[in-house]
Amino acid sequence: MVYGPEASLPLGEKGLVDARRVVITGIGVLAPNGIGVEDFWSALLEGRSGIGPISLFDASEHFVGIAGEVDGFDPLIHIPFPVKPKRMGRHTQFALAASCMAIKDARVGESADLQSGSLLPIYVGVSTSAIEVIEQGKEQMSRRGPNKVSPHIVGACQPHAVATAISEHMGLNTRAMTVSTACAAGMDALAEAASVVREGRSDLVLAGGVDAPINPLTVACFGRTRMVPGGVVNAATRSCPFDRRREGGVMAEGGAFFVVESLVHAMARGAEPRLELLGWGSRLDRSAEAVGSGFEDAMREALDAAGTAPRDVHYICAHGPSDPELDQRETEAIKAVYGPWAYRIPVSSIKGVTGNPLAAAGPLELAACAGVFRDDLVPPTANYREPDPACDLDYVPLRPRRYRADCAMLNVHGMGGINSSLVVSRVTRP
């Protein structure tokens, strides 16, 4: 399934078409290793980890003892308007804060575009709902009886709660859509938003992805799968993408939102585009047994949609969750798509310092790529110390690299076998 433009659209070699070019003009980030895009970017370059022992609840009896938590987040501080945090899930709080950051960064907060509402649709990617709110409701009912349960729980735990909260608190009265495709949800929401802009249905869209799965039930379930590392020892280095020692992806929370805008509209209001969205694709694995087999198909579709040849891609921001099988499958897919060129371009994963924040994974990669284009630096793959013969690409180990990339690819993979890829570029003025 191709979310981007049809292959016949005359994008040209670099995607330089005057009509309906799609850019990012505002970014808001809440990550385990930084609140705000600048703190997040600095942490990536420094290899500063946001992974540590779980503090959001007592995890002493759980198999999983570590996670990437958004440290220092306070909804009463980071959301610039009155809210009632107890009536919303943690992921909804993240989304509100990140959305406000993106709106402020894009400088559309006081414009007619935002005030009218009709010009700012919302697309949100979520994977898990507010499980912690459901747990609280169950506890209330057990302790106080069914007639004392908060009626707000139903609204707070539905998948669409994030989009609803953003629209209500920002006074937006247009389209609000929720995408839920596991860890690919955030990237898929951005792809849908970009399609809205490219097709001329709106000049501005607010889009992103968010998840907050660090709660007793979700952590227990992931622990039972044994797809995640157990215990609390060496928390900051347990996520080691593509490294021979990798044990499984570290659970994490976070969110990133963006103002997605047509280039013409951005230029008309004097905005500074951060990067351009060229093409995107999403494909399922070829079978349930062939985990990660859809990586190759998604990457090929994204390149076709962008009108971009593999040799025009200068950097790959990999999914790389530190999973023994998925890291290898993604490496194999990159080599299948890029051929010999795969060995000549840097490939890095930011999950060594963030963990895997599910639906926020793709959006955090996109925020990282904005830094790549701005500063001519590629973030390293943290904790990569022992090469795996099956993962033999240039993973930019341990330290950032001075490097100019004009075009990049981003990959994500979600439980259930969904794979999504996005091709982005440095913005070139027409």
Coordinates of C-alpha atoms in Angstrom, one line a residue:
M1 CA 0.0 0.0 0.0
V2 CA 1.5 3.3 -1.1
Y3 CA 0.5 6.3 1.1
G4 CA 2.5 8.8 -1.0
P5 CA 1.9 10.2 -4.5
E6 CA 1.3 7.9 -7.4
A7 CA 4.5 6.9 -9.1
S8 CA 3.4 8.8 -12.3
L9 CA 3.4 12.1 -10.5
P10 CA 6.3 14.2 -12.0
L11 CA 8.3 14.7 -8.9
G12 CA 11.7 14.8 -10.7
E13 CA 15.0 13.5 -9.5
K14 CA 14.9 15.5 -6.2
G15 CA 11.2 15.9 -5.7
L16 CA 11.3 19.5 -6.9
V17 CA 7.8 20.1 -8.1
D18 CA 6.2 23.5 -7.5
A19 CA 2.7 22.2 -6.8
R20 CA 1.9 20.6 -3.4
R21 CA 5.3 20.0 -2.1
V22 CA 5.0 18.9 1.6
V23 CA 7.3 20.2 4.3
I24 CA 7.7 20.2 8.1
T25 CA 7.7 23.7 9.7
G26 CA 7.2 22.9 13.4
I27 CA 8.4 20.2 15.7
G28 CA 7.5 19.2 19.3
V29 CA 9.3 16.4 21.1
L30 CA 9.0 14.5 24.4
A31 CA 11.5 11.7 24.5
P32 CA 13.1 9.7 27.3
N33 CA 16.3 11.5 26.7
G34 CA 15.0 15.0 26.2
I35 CA 12.0 17.3 26.3
G36 CA 12.0 19.7 23.4
V37 CA 13.7 19.2 20.1
E38 CA 17.0 20.8 21.0
D39 CA 17.4 18.8 24.2
F40 CA 16.5 15.6 22.3
W41 CA 18.9 16.3 19.5
S42 CA 21.8 17.1 21.8
A43 CA 21.2 13.9 23.8
L44 CA 21.3 11.9 20.5
L45 CA 24.6 13.4 19.5
E46 CA 26.1 13.0 23.0
G47 CA 24.8 9.4 23.4
R48 CA 22.9 10.4 26.5
S49 CA 20.5 7.7 27.4
G50 CA 17.0 8.1 28.7
I51 CA 16.8 4.4 29.7
G52 CA 16.9 3.5 33.4
P53 CA 15.1 1.5 36.1
I54 CA 11.3 1.9 35.9
S55 CA 10.1 4.6 38.3
L56 CA 6.5 5.1 37.3
F57 CA 5.4 2.1 39.4
D58 CA 7.0 -0.6 41.5
A59 CA 8.4 -3.1 39.0
S60 CA 10.3 -5.2 41.5
E61 CA 8.3 -8.3 40.8
H62 CA 8.3 -7.9 37.0
F63 CA 10.6 -9.6 34.6
V64 CA 11.2 -6.2 33.0
G65 CA 12.9 -3.7 35.2
I66 CA 14.0 -1.0 32.8
A67 CA 12.4 1.4 30.3
G68 CA 12.8 4.7 28.6
E69 CA 10.7 7.1 30.7
V70 CA 10.2 10.8 29.9
D71 CA 11.9 12.2 32.9
G72 CA 10.8 15.5 34.4
F73 CA 7.5 15.8 32.5
D74 CA 4.9 17.8 34.4
P75 CA 1.6 18.4 32.5
L76 CA 0.9 21.5 34.6
I77 CA 4.2 23.0 33.4
H78 CA 4.6 21.6 29.9
I79 CA 1.1 22.2 28.7
P80 CA 0.6 25.9 28.4
F81 CA -3.1 26.0 29.3
P82 CA -5.3 24.7 32.1
V83 CA -5.8 20.9 32.0
K84 CA -7.1 18.3 34.4
P85 CA -4.4 15.6 34.2
K86 CA -6.3 13.0 36.3
R87 CA -8.9 13.0 33.6
M88 CA -6.6 12.0 30.7
G89 CA -4.0 9.3 30.0
R90 CA -0.3 10.0 30.2
H91 CA 0.1 9.6 26.4
T92 CA -2.7 12.3 25.9
Q93 CA -0.7 14.6 28.1
F94 CA 2.4 14.0 26.1
A95 CA 0.5 14.7 22.9
L96 CA -0.9 18.0 24.1
A97 CA 2.5 19.2 25.2
A98 CA 4.2 18.1 22.0
S99 CA 1.5 19.6 19.8
C100 CA 1.8 23.0 21.6
M101 CA 5.6 22.9 21.0
A102 CA 5.1 22.2 17.3
I103 CA 2.5 25.0 16.9
K104 CA 4.8 27.4 18.7
D105 CA 7.9 26.3 16.7
A106 CA 6.0 26.7 13.4
R107 CA 4.8 30.2 14.5
V108 CA 1.1 29.5 13.6
G109 CA -0.2 30.0 17.1
E110 CA -1.6 33.5 16.6
S111 CA -2.5 33.1 12.9
A112 CA -5.9 32.8 11.3
D113 CA -4.9 29.3 10.3
L114 CA -5.1 28.1 13.9
Q115 CA -7.9 30.4 15.0
S116 CA -10.3 29.3 12.3
G117 CA -9.7 25.6 13.1
S118 CA -11.0 24.6 9.7
L119 CA -7.5 24.9 8.3
L120 CA -5.8 22.6 10.7
P121 CA -6.8 18.9 10.7
I122 CA -5.3 16.5 13.2
Y123 CA -3.7 13.1 12.5
V124 CA -2.6 11.1 15.5
G125 CA -0.8 7.7 15.7
V126 CA -1.2 5.6 18.8
S127 CA -0.5 2.0 19.5
T128 CA -1.6 1.3 23.1
S129 CA -4.5 3.2 24.7
A130 CA -4.4 4.5 28.3
I131 CA -4.0 1.2 30.0
E132 CA -3.0 2.9 33.2
V133 CA -6.3 4.7 33.3
I134 CA -8.1 1.3 32.8
E135 CA -6.1 -0.1 35.7
Q136 CA -7.0 2.8 37.9
G137 CA -10.7 2.3 37.0
K138 CA -10.5 -1.4 37.9
E139 CA -8.9 -0.5 41.2
Q140 CA -11.6 2.1 41.9
M141 CA -14.3 -0.4 41.3
S142 CA -12.7 -3.1 43.4
R143 CA -12.2 -0.7 46.3
R144 CA -15.3 1.4 46.1
G145 CA -17.8 -0.5 44.0
P146 CA -19.2 0.1 40.5
N147 CA -21.2 3.2 41.4
K148 CA -18.1 5.1 42.4
V149 CA -16.0 4.6 39.2
S150 CA -15.1 7.8 37.5
P151 CA -17.2 8.4 34.3
H152 CA -14.2 10.0 32.7
I153 CA -12.3 6.7 32.3
V154 CA -14.3 5.7 29.2
G155 CA -13.3 8.8 27.3
A156 CA -9.7 8.8 28.5
C157 CA -8.9 5.2 27.5
Q158 CA -10.4 5.2 24.0
P159 CA -7.8 5.2 21.2
H160 CA -9.3 8.5 19.8
A161 CA -8.8 10.3 23.2
V162 CA -5.6 12.0 22.0
A163 CA -7.0 13.5 18.9
T164 CA -10.1 14.6 20.8
A165 CA -8.1 16.2 23.5
I166 CA -6.0 18.2 21.1
S167 CA -9.0 19.4 19.1
E168 CA -10.9 20.4 22.2
H169 CA -8.1 22.2 24.0
M170 CA -6.9 24.0 20.9
G171 CA -10.3 24.9 19.8
L172 CA -10.0 23.1 16.5
N173 CA -13.2 22.1 14.8
T174 CA -12.1 20.3 11.7
R175 CA -11.1 16.7 11.0
A176 CA -9.4 14.6 13.7
M177 CA -8.2 11.2 12.7
T178 CA -6.5 8.4 14.7
V179 CA -4.2 5.8 13.1
S180 CA -3.4 2.6 15.1
T181 CA -0.9 0.4 13.2
A182 CA 1.3 -0.6 16.2
C183 CA 4.8 0.9 16.2
A184 CA 4.2 2.2 12.7
A185 CA 1.2 4.3 13.7
G186 CA 3.1 7.6 14.2
M187 CA 4.8 7.4 10.8
D188 CA 1.6 6.3 9.1
A189 CA -0.3 9.2 10.7
L190 CA 2.4 11.6 9.2
A191 CA 2.0 9.9 5.8
E192 CA -1.8 10.4 5.9
A193 CA -1.2 14.0 6.9
A194 CA 1.2 14.5 4.1
S195 CA -1.3 13.0 1.6
V196 CA -3.9 15.5 2.8
V197 CA -1.5 18.4 2.0
R198 CA -0.3 17.0 -1.2
E199 CA -3.8 16.4 -2.5
G200 CA -4.7 20.0 -1.7
R201 CA -7.3 19.2 1.0
S202 CA -5.5 21.4 3.5
D203 CA -2.4 23.7 3.6
L204 CA -1.7 22.8 7.2
V205 CA -2.0 19.6 9.3
L206 CA -1.0 18.8 12.8
A207 CA 0.3 15.2 13.0
G208 CA 2.4 12.9 15.1
G209 CA 2.6 9.8 17.2
V210 CA 2.6 9.1 20.9
D211 CA 2.6 6.2 23.4
A212 CA 3.0 5.7 27.1
P213 CA 3.1 2.0 27.8
I214 CA 5.1 2.0 31.0
N215 CA 2.4 0.6 33.3
P216 CA 2.1 -2.7 35.2
L217 CA -0.1 -4.6 32.8
T218 CA 1.6 -3.6 29.6
V219 CA 5.1 -4.2 31.0
A220 CA 4.0 -7.6 32.4
C221 CA 2.6 -8.6 29.0
F222 CA 5.8 -7.6 27.2
G223 CA 7.8 -9.4 29.8
R224 CA 5.9 -12.6 29.2
T225 CA 6.8 -12.4 25.5
R226 CA 10.5 -12.4 26.4
M227 CA 11.0 -10.0 23.5
V228 CA 12.5 -7.4 25.9
P229 CA 15.5 -7.6 28.2
G230 CA 14.9 -8.5 31.8
G231 CA 16.2 -7.2 35.1
V232 CA 17.7 -3.8 35.9
V233 CA 21.5 -4.3 35.4
N234 CA 23.3 -2.0 33.0
A235 CA 20.1 -0.2 32.1
A236 CA 21.7 2.5 30.0
T237 CA 23.5 0.1 27.7
R238 CA 21.0 -2.7 27.4
S239 CA 19.6 -1.3 24.2
C240 CA 22.4 -1.9 21.6
P241 CA 21.0 -2.0 18.1
F242 CA 22.8 -4.2 15.6
D243 CA 25.3 -5.2 18.3
R244 CA 26.1 -9.0 18.8
R245 CA 25.0 -8.7 22.4
R246 CA 21.4 -7.4 21.7
E247 CA 18.7 -9.2 23.7
G248 CA 15.5 -7.3 22.6
G249 CA 14.0 -3.9 22.4
V250 CA 13.7 -1.8 25.6
M251 CA 10.2 -0.5 26.2
A252 CA 9.8 3.3 26.1
E253 CA 7.3 6.1 26.1
G254 CA 7.3 9.5 24.3
G255 CA 5.7 11.5 21.6
A256 CA 6.6 13.9 18.7
F257 CA 4.2 16.1 16.7
F258 CA 4.7 18.2 13.6
V259 CA 3.2 21.0 11.6
V260 CA 2.9 19.5 8.1
E261 CA 2.5 22.2 5.5
S262 CA 2.6 22.9 1.8
L263 CA 5.8 24.6 0.8
V264 CA 3.9 27.3 -1.0
H265 CA 1.9 28.1 2.1
A266 CA 5.0 28.0 4.3
M267 CA 6.9 30.4 2.0
A268 CA 3.9 32.8 1.8
R269 CA 3.8 33.2 5.6
G270 CA 7.6 33.4 5.9
A271 CA 8.0 30.1 7.7
E272 CA 11.3 28.1 7.7
P273 CA 10.8 24.6 6.5
R274 CA 12.9 22.0 8.3
L275 CA 12.7 19.1 5.8
E276 CA 10.6 17.9 3.0
L277 CA 8.4 14.7 2.8
L278 CA 8.9 13.0 -0.5
G279 CA 7.3 9.6 -0.4
W280 CA 6.1 6.9 1.9
G281 CA 5.1 3.2 1.8
S282 CA 3.6 0.7 4.1
R283 CA 3.6 -3.1 3.7
L284 CA 2.8 -6.2 5.8
D285 CA 5.3 -9.0 6.3
R286 CA 4.9 -11.6 3.6
S287 CA 3.9 -14.2 6.2
A288 CA 3.5 -14.4 10.0
E289 CA 6.6 -16.6 10.2
A290 CA 8.7 -14.3 8.1
V291 CA 9.1 -11.5 10.6
G292 CA 10.5 -8.3 9.1
S293 CA 10.1 -9.5 5.5
G294 CA 8.0 -6.5 4.7
F295 CA 10.9 -4.1 5.3
E296 CA 12.1 -4.5 1.8
D297 CA 8.7 -4.0 0.2
A298 CA 8.0 -0.9 2.3
M299 CA 11.3 0.7 1.4
R300 CA 10.9 0.0 -2.3
E301 CA 7.4 1.5 -2.3
A302 CA 8.6 4.6 -0.5
L303 CA 11.4 5.1 -3.0
D304 CA 9.0 4.7 -5.9
A305 CA 6.6 7.1 -4.4
A306 CA 9.3 9.7 -3.9
G307 CA 10.7 9.2 -7.4
T308 CA 14.1 8.6 -5.7
A309 CA 16.8 6.2 -6.7
P310 CA 18.5 4.2 -4.0
R311 CA 21.8 6.0 -4.8
D312 CA 20.1 9.4 -4.0
V313 CA 19.6 8.3 -0.4
H314 CA 22.5 9.4 1.8
Y315 CA 21.4 8.2 5.2
I316 CA 19.1 5.6 6.7
C317 CA 17.5 6.2 10.2
A318 CA 16.8 2.6 10.9
H319 CA 14.1 1.0 13.0
G320 CA 16.9 -1.0 14.8
P321 CA 15.1 -1.8 18.0
S322 CA 18.0 -4.0 19.4
D323 CA 16.1 -7.1 18.6
P324 CA 18.1 -10.2 17.6
E325 CA 15.9 -11.0 14.6
L326 CA 14.5 -7.7 13.5
D327 CA 17.9 -5.9 13.4
Q328 CA 19.2 -8.7 11.1
R329 CA 16.1 -8.7 8.9
E330 CA 16.3 -4.9 8.5
T331 CA 20.0 -5.1 7.5
E332 CA 19.2 -7.8 4.9
A333 CA 16.3 -5.7 3.5
I334 CA 18.6 -2.6 3.2
K335 CA 21.1 -4.7 1.3
A336 CA 18.4 -6.1 -1.0
V337 CA 17.0 -2.6 -1.8
Y338 CA 20.3 -0.7 -2.0
G339 CA 22.7 -3.3 -3.3
P340 CA 26.4 -2.3 -3.0
W341 CA 25.3 1.2 -2.1
A342 CA 24.1 -0.1 1.2
Y343 CA 27.8 -0.3 2.3
R344 CA 28.5 3.3 1.4
I345 CA 25.8 5.1 3.4
P346 CA 25.6 5.6 7.1
V347 CA 22.8 3.6 8.9
S348 CA 22.1 4.4 12.5
S349 CA 19.4 3.7 15.1
I350 CA 18.5 6.2 17.8
K351 CA 16.9 3.5 20.0
G352 CA 20.1 2.8 21.9
V353 CA 19.3 5.9 23.9
T354 CA 15.5 6.2 23.6
G355 CA 14.3 2.6 23.7
N356 CA 11.3 1.7 21.5
P357 CA 8.5 4.2 22.2
L358 CA 6.1 2.3 19.9
A359 CA 3.9 4.7 17.9
A360 CA 6.3 7.6 18.7
A361 CA 9.3 5.7 17.1
G362 CA 8.8 7.0 13.5
P363 CA 8.1 10.6 14.6
L364 CA 11.2 10.7 16.8
E365 CA 13.2 9.5 13.8
L366 CA 11.8 12.3 11.8
A367 CA 12.7 14.9 14.4
A368 CA 16.2 13.4 14.4
C369 CA 16.5 13.8 10.6
A370 CA 15.6 17.5 10.9
G371 CA 18.8 17.8 13.0
V372 CA 20.8 15.8 10.4
F373 CA 19.9 18.2 7.6
R374 CA 20.4 21.3 9.7
D375 CA 23.7 20.5 11.3
D376 CA 25.3 18.1 8.8
L377 CA 25.7 15.5 11.6
V378 CA 24.5 11.9 11.7
P379 CA 23.5 10.6 15.2
P380 CA 25.4 7.5 16.3
T381 CA 24.1 4.1 17.2
A382 CA 24.7 4.1 20.9
N383 CA 26.2 1.1 22.7
Y384 CA 27.4 -0.5 19.4
R385 CA 30.6 -2.2 20.5
E386 CA 30.6 -5.8 19.4
P387 CA 29.9 -6.3 15.6
D388 CA 27.6 -9.0 14.5
P389 CA 28.7 -10.7 11.2
A390 CA 25.0 -10.8 10.2
C391 CA 24.7 -7.0 10.6
D392 CA 27.6 -5.7 8.6
L393 CA 26.7 -2.2 7.5
D394 CA 28.1 1.2 8.6
Y395 CA 26.1 1.8 11.8
V396 CA 27.9 5.0 12.9
P397 CA 29.1 3.5 16.2
L398 CA 29.2 5.5 19.4
R399 CA 30.0 9.0 18.1
P400 CA 28.2 11.4 15.7
R401 CA 29.7 11.8 12.3
R402 CA 30.2 15.0 10.3
Y403 CA 28.4 14.2 7.1
R404 CA 26.1 16.0 4.6
A405 CA 23.0 14.1 3.8
D406 CA 20.5 15.6 1.3
C407 CA 18.1 12.7 1.4
A408 CA 17.3 10.1 4.1
M409 CA 15.1 7.1 4.6
L410 CA 13.3 6.3 7.9
N411 CA 12.0 2.8 8.8
V412 CA 9.7 1.4 11.4
H413 CA 8.2 -2.1 12.1
G414 CA 5.2 -2.9 14.3
M415 CA 3.9 -5.9 16.0
G416 CA 1.5 -7.8 13.7
G417 CA 4.0 -7.4 10.8
I418 CA 3.4 -3.9 9.6
N419 CA 6.4 -2.1 8.1
S420 CA 6.5 1.6 7.0
S421 CA 9.2 3.7 5.4
L422 CA 9.4 7.4 4.7
V423 CA 11.8 9.3 2.3
V424 CA 12.7 12.8 3.4
S425 CA 15.0 15.5 2.1
R426 CA 16.7 18.8 2.7
V427 CA 14.4 21.5 1.5
T428 CA 15.5 23.1 -1.8
R429 CA 13.8 26.4 -2.7
P430 CA 12.0 26.4 -6.1

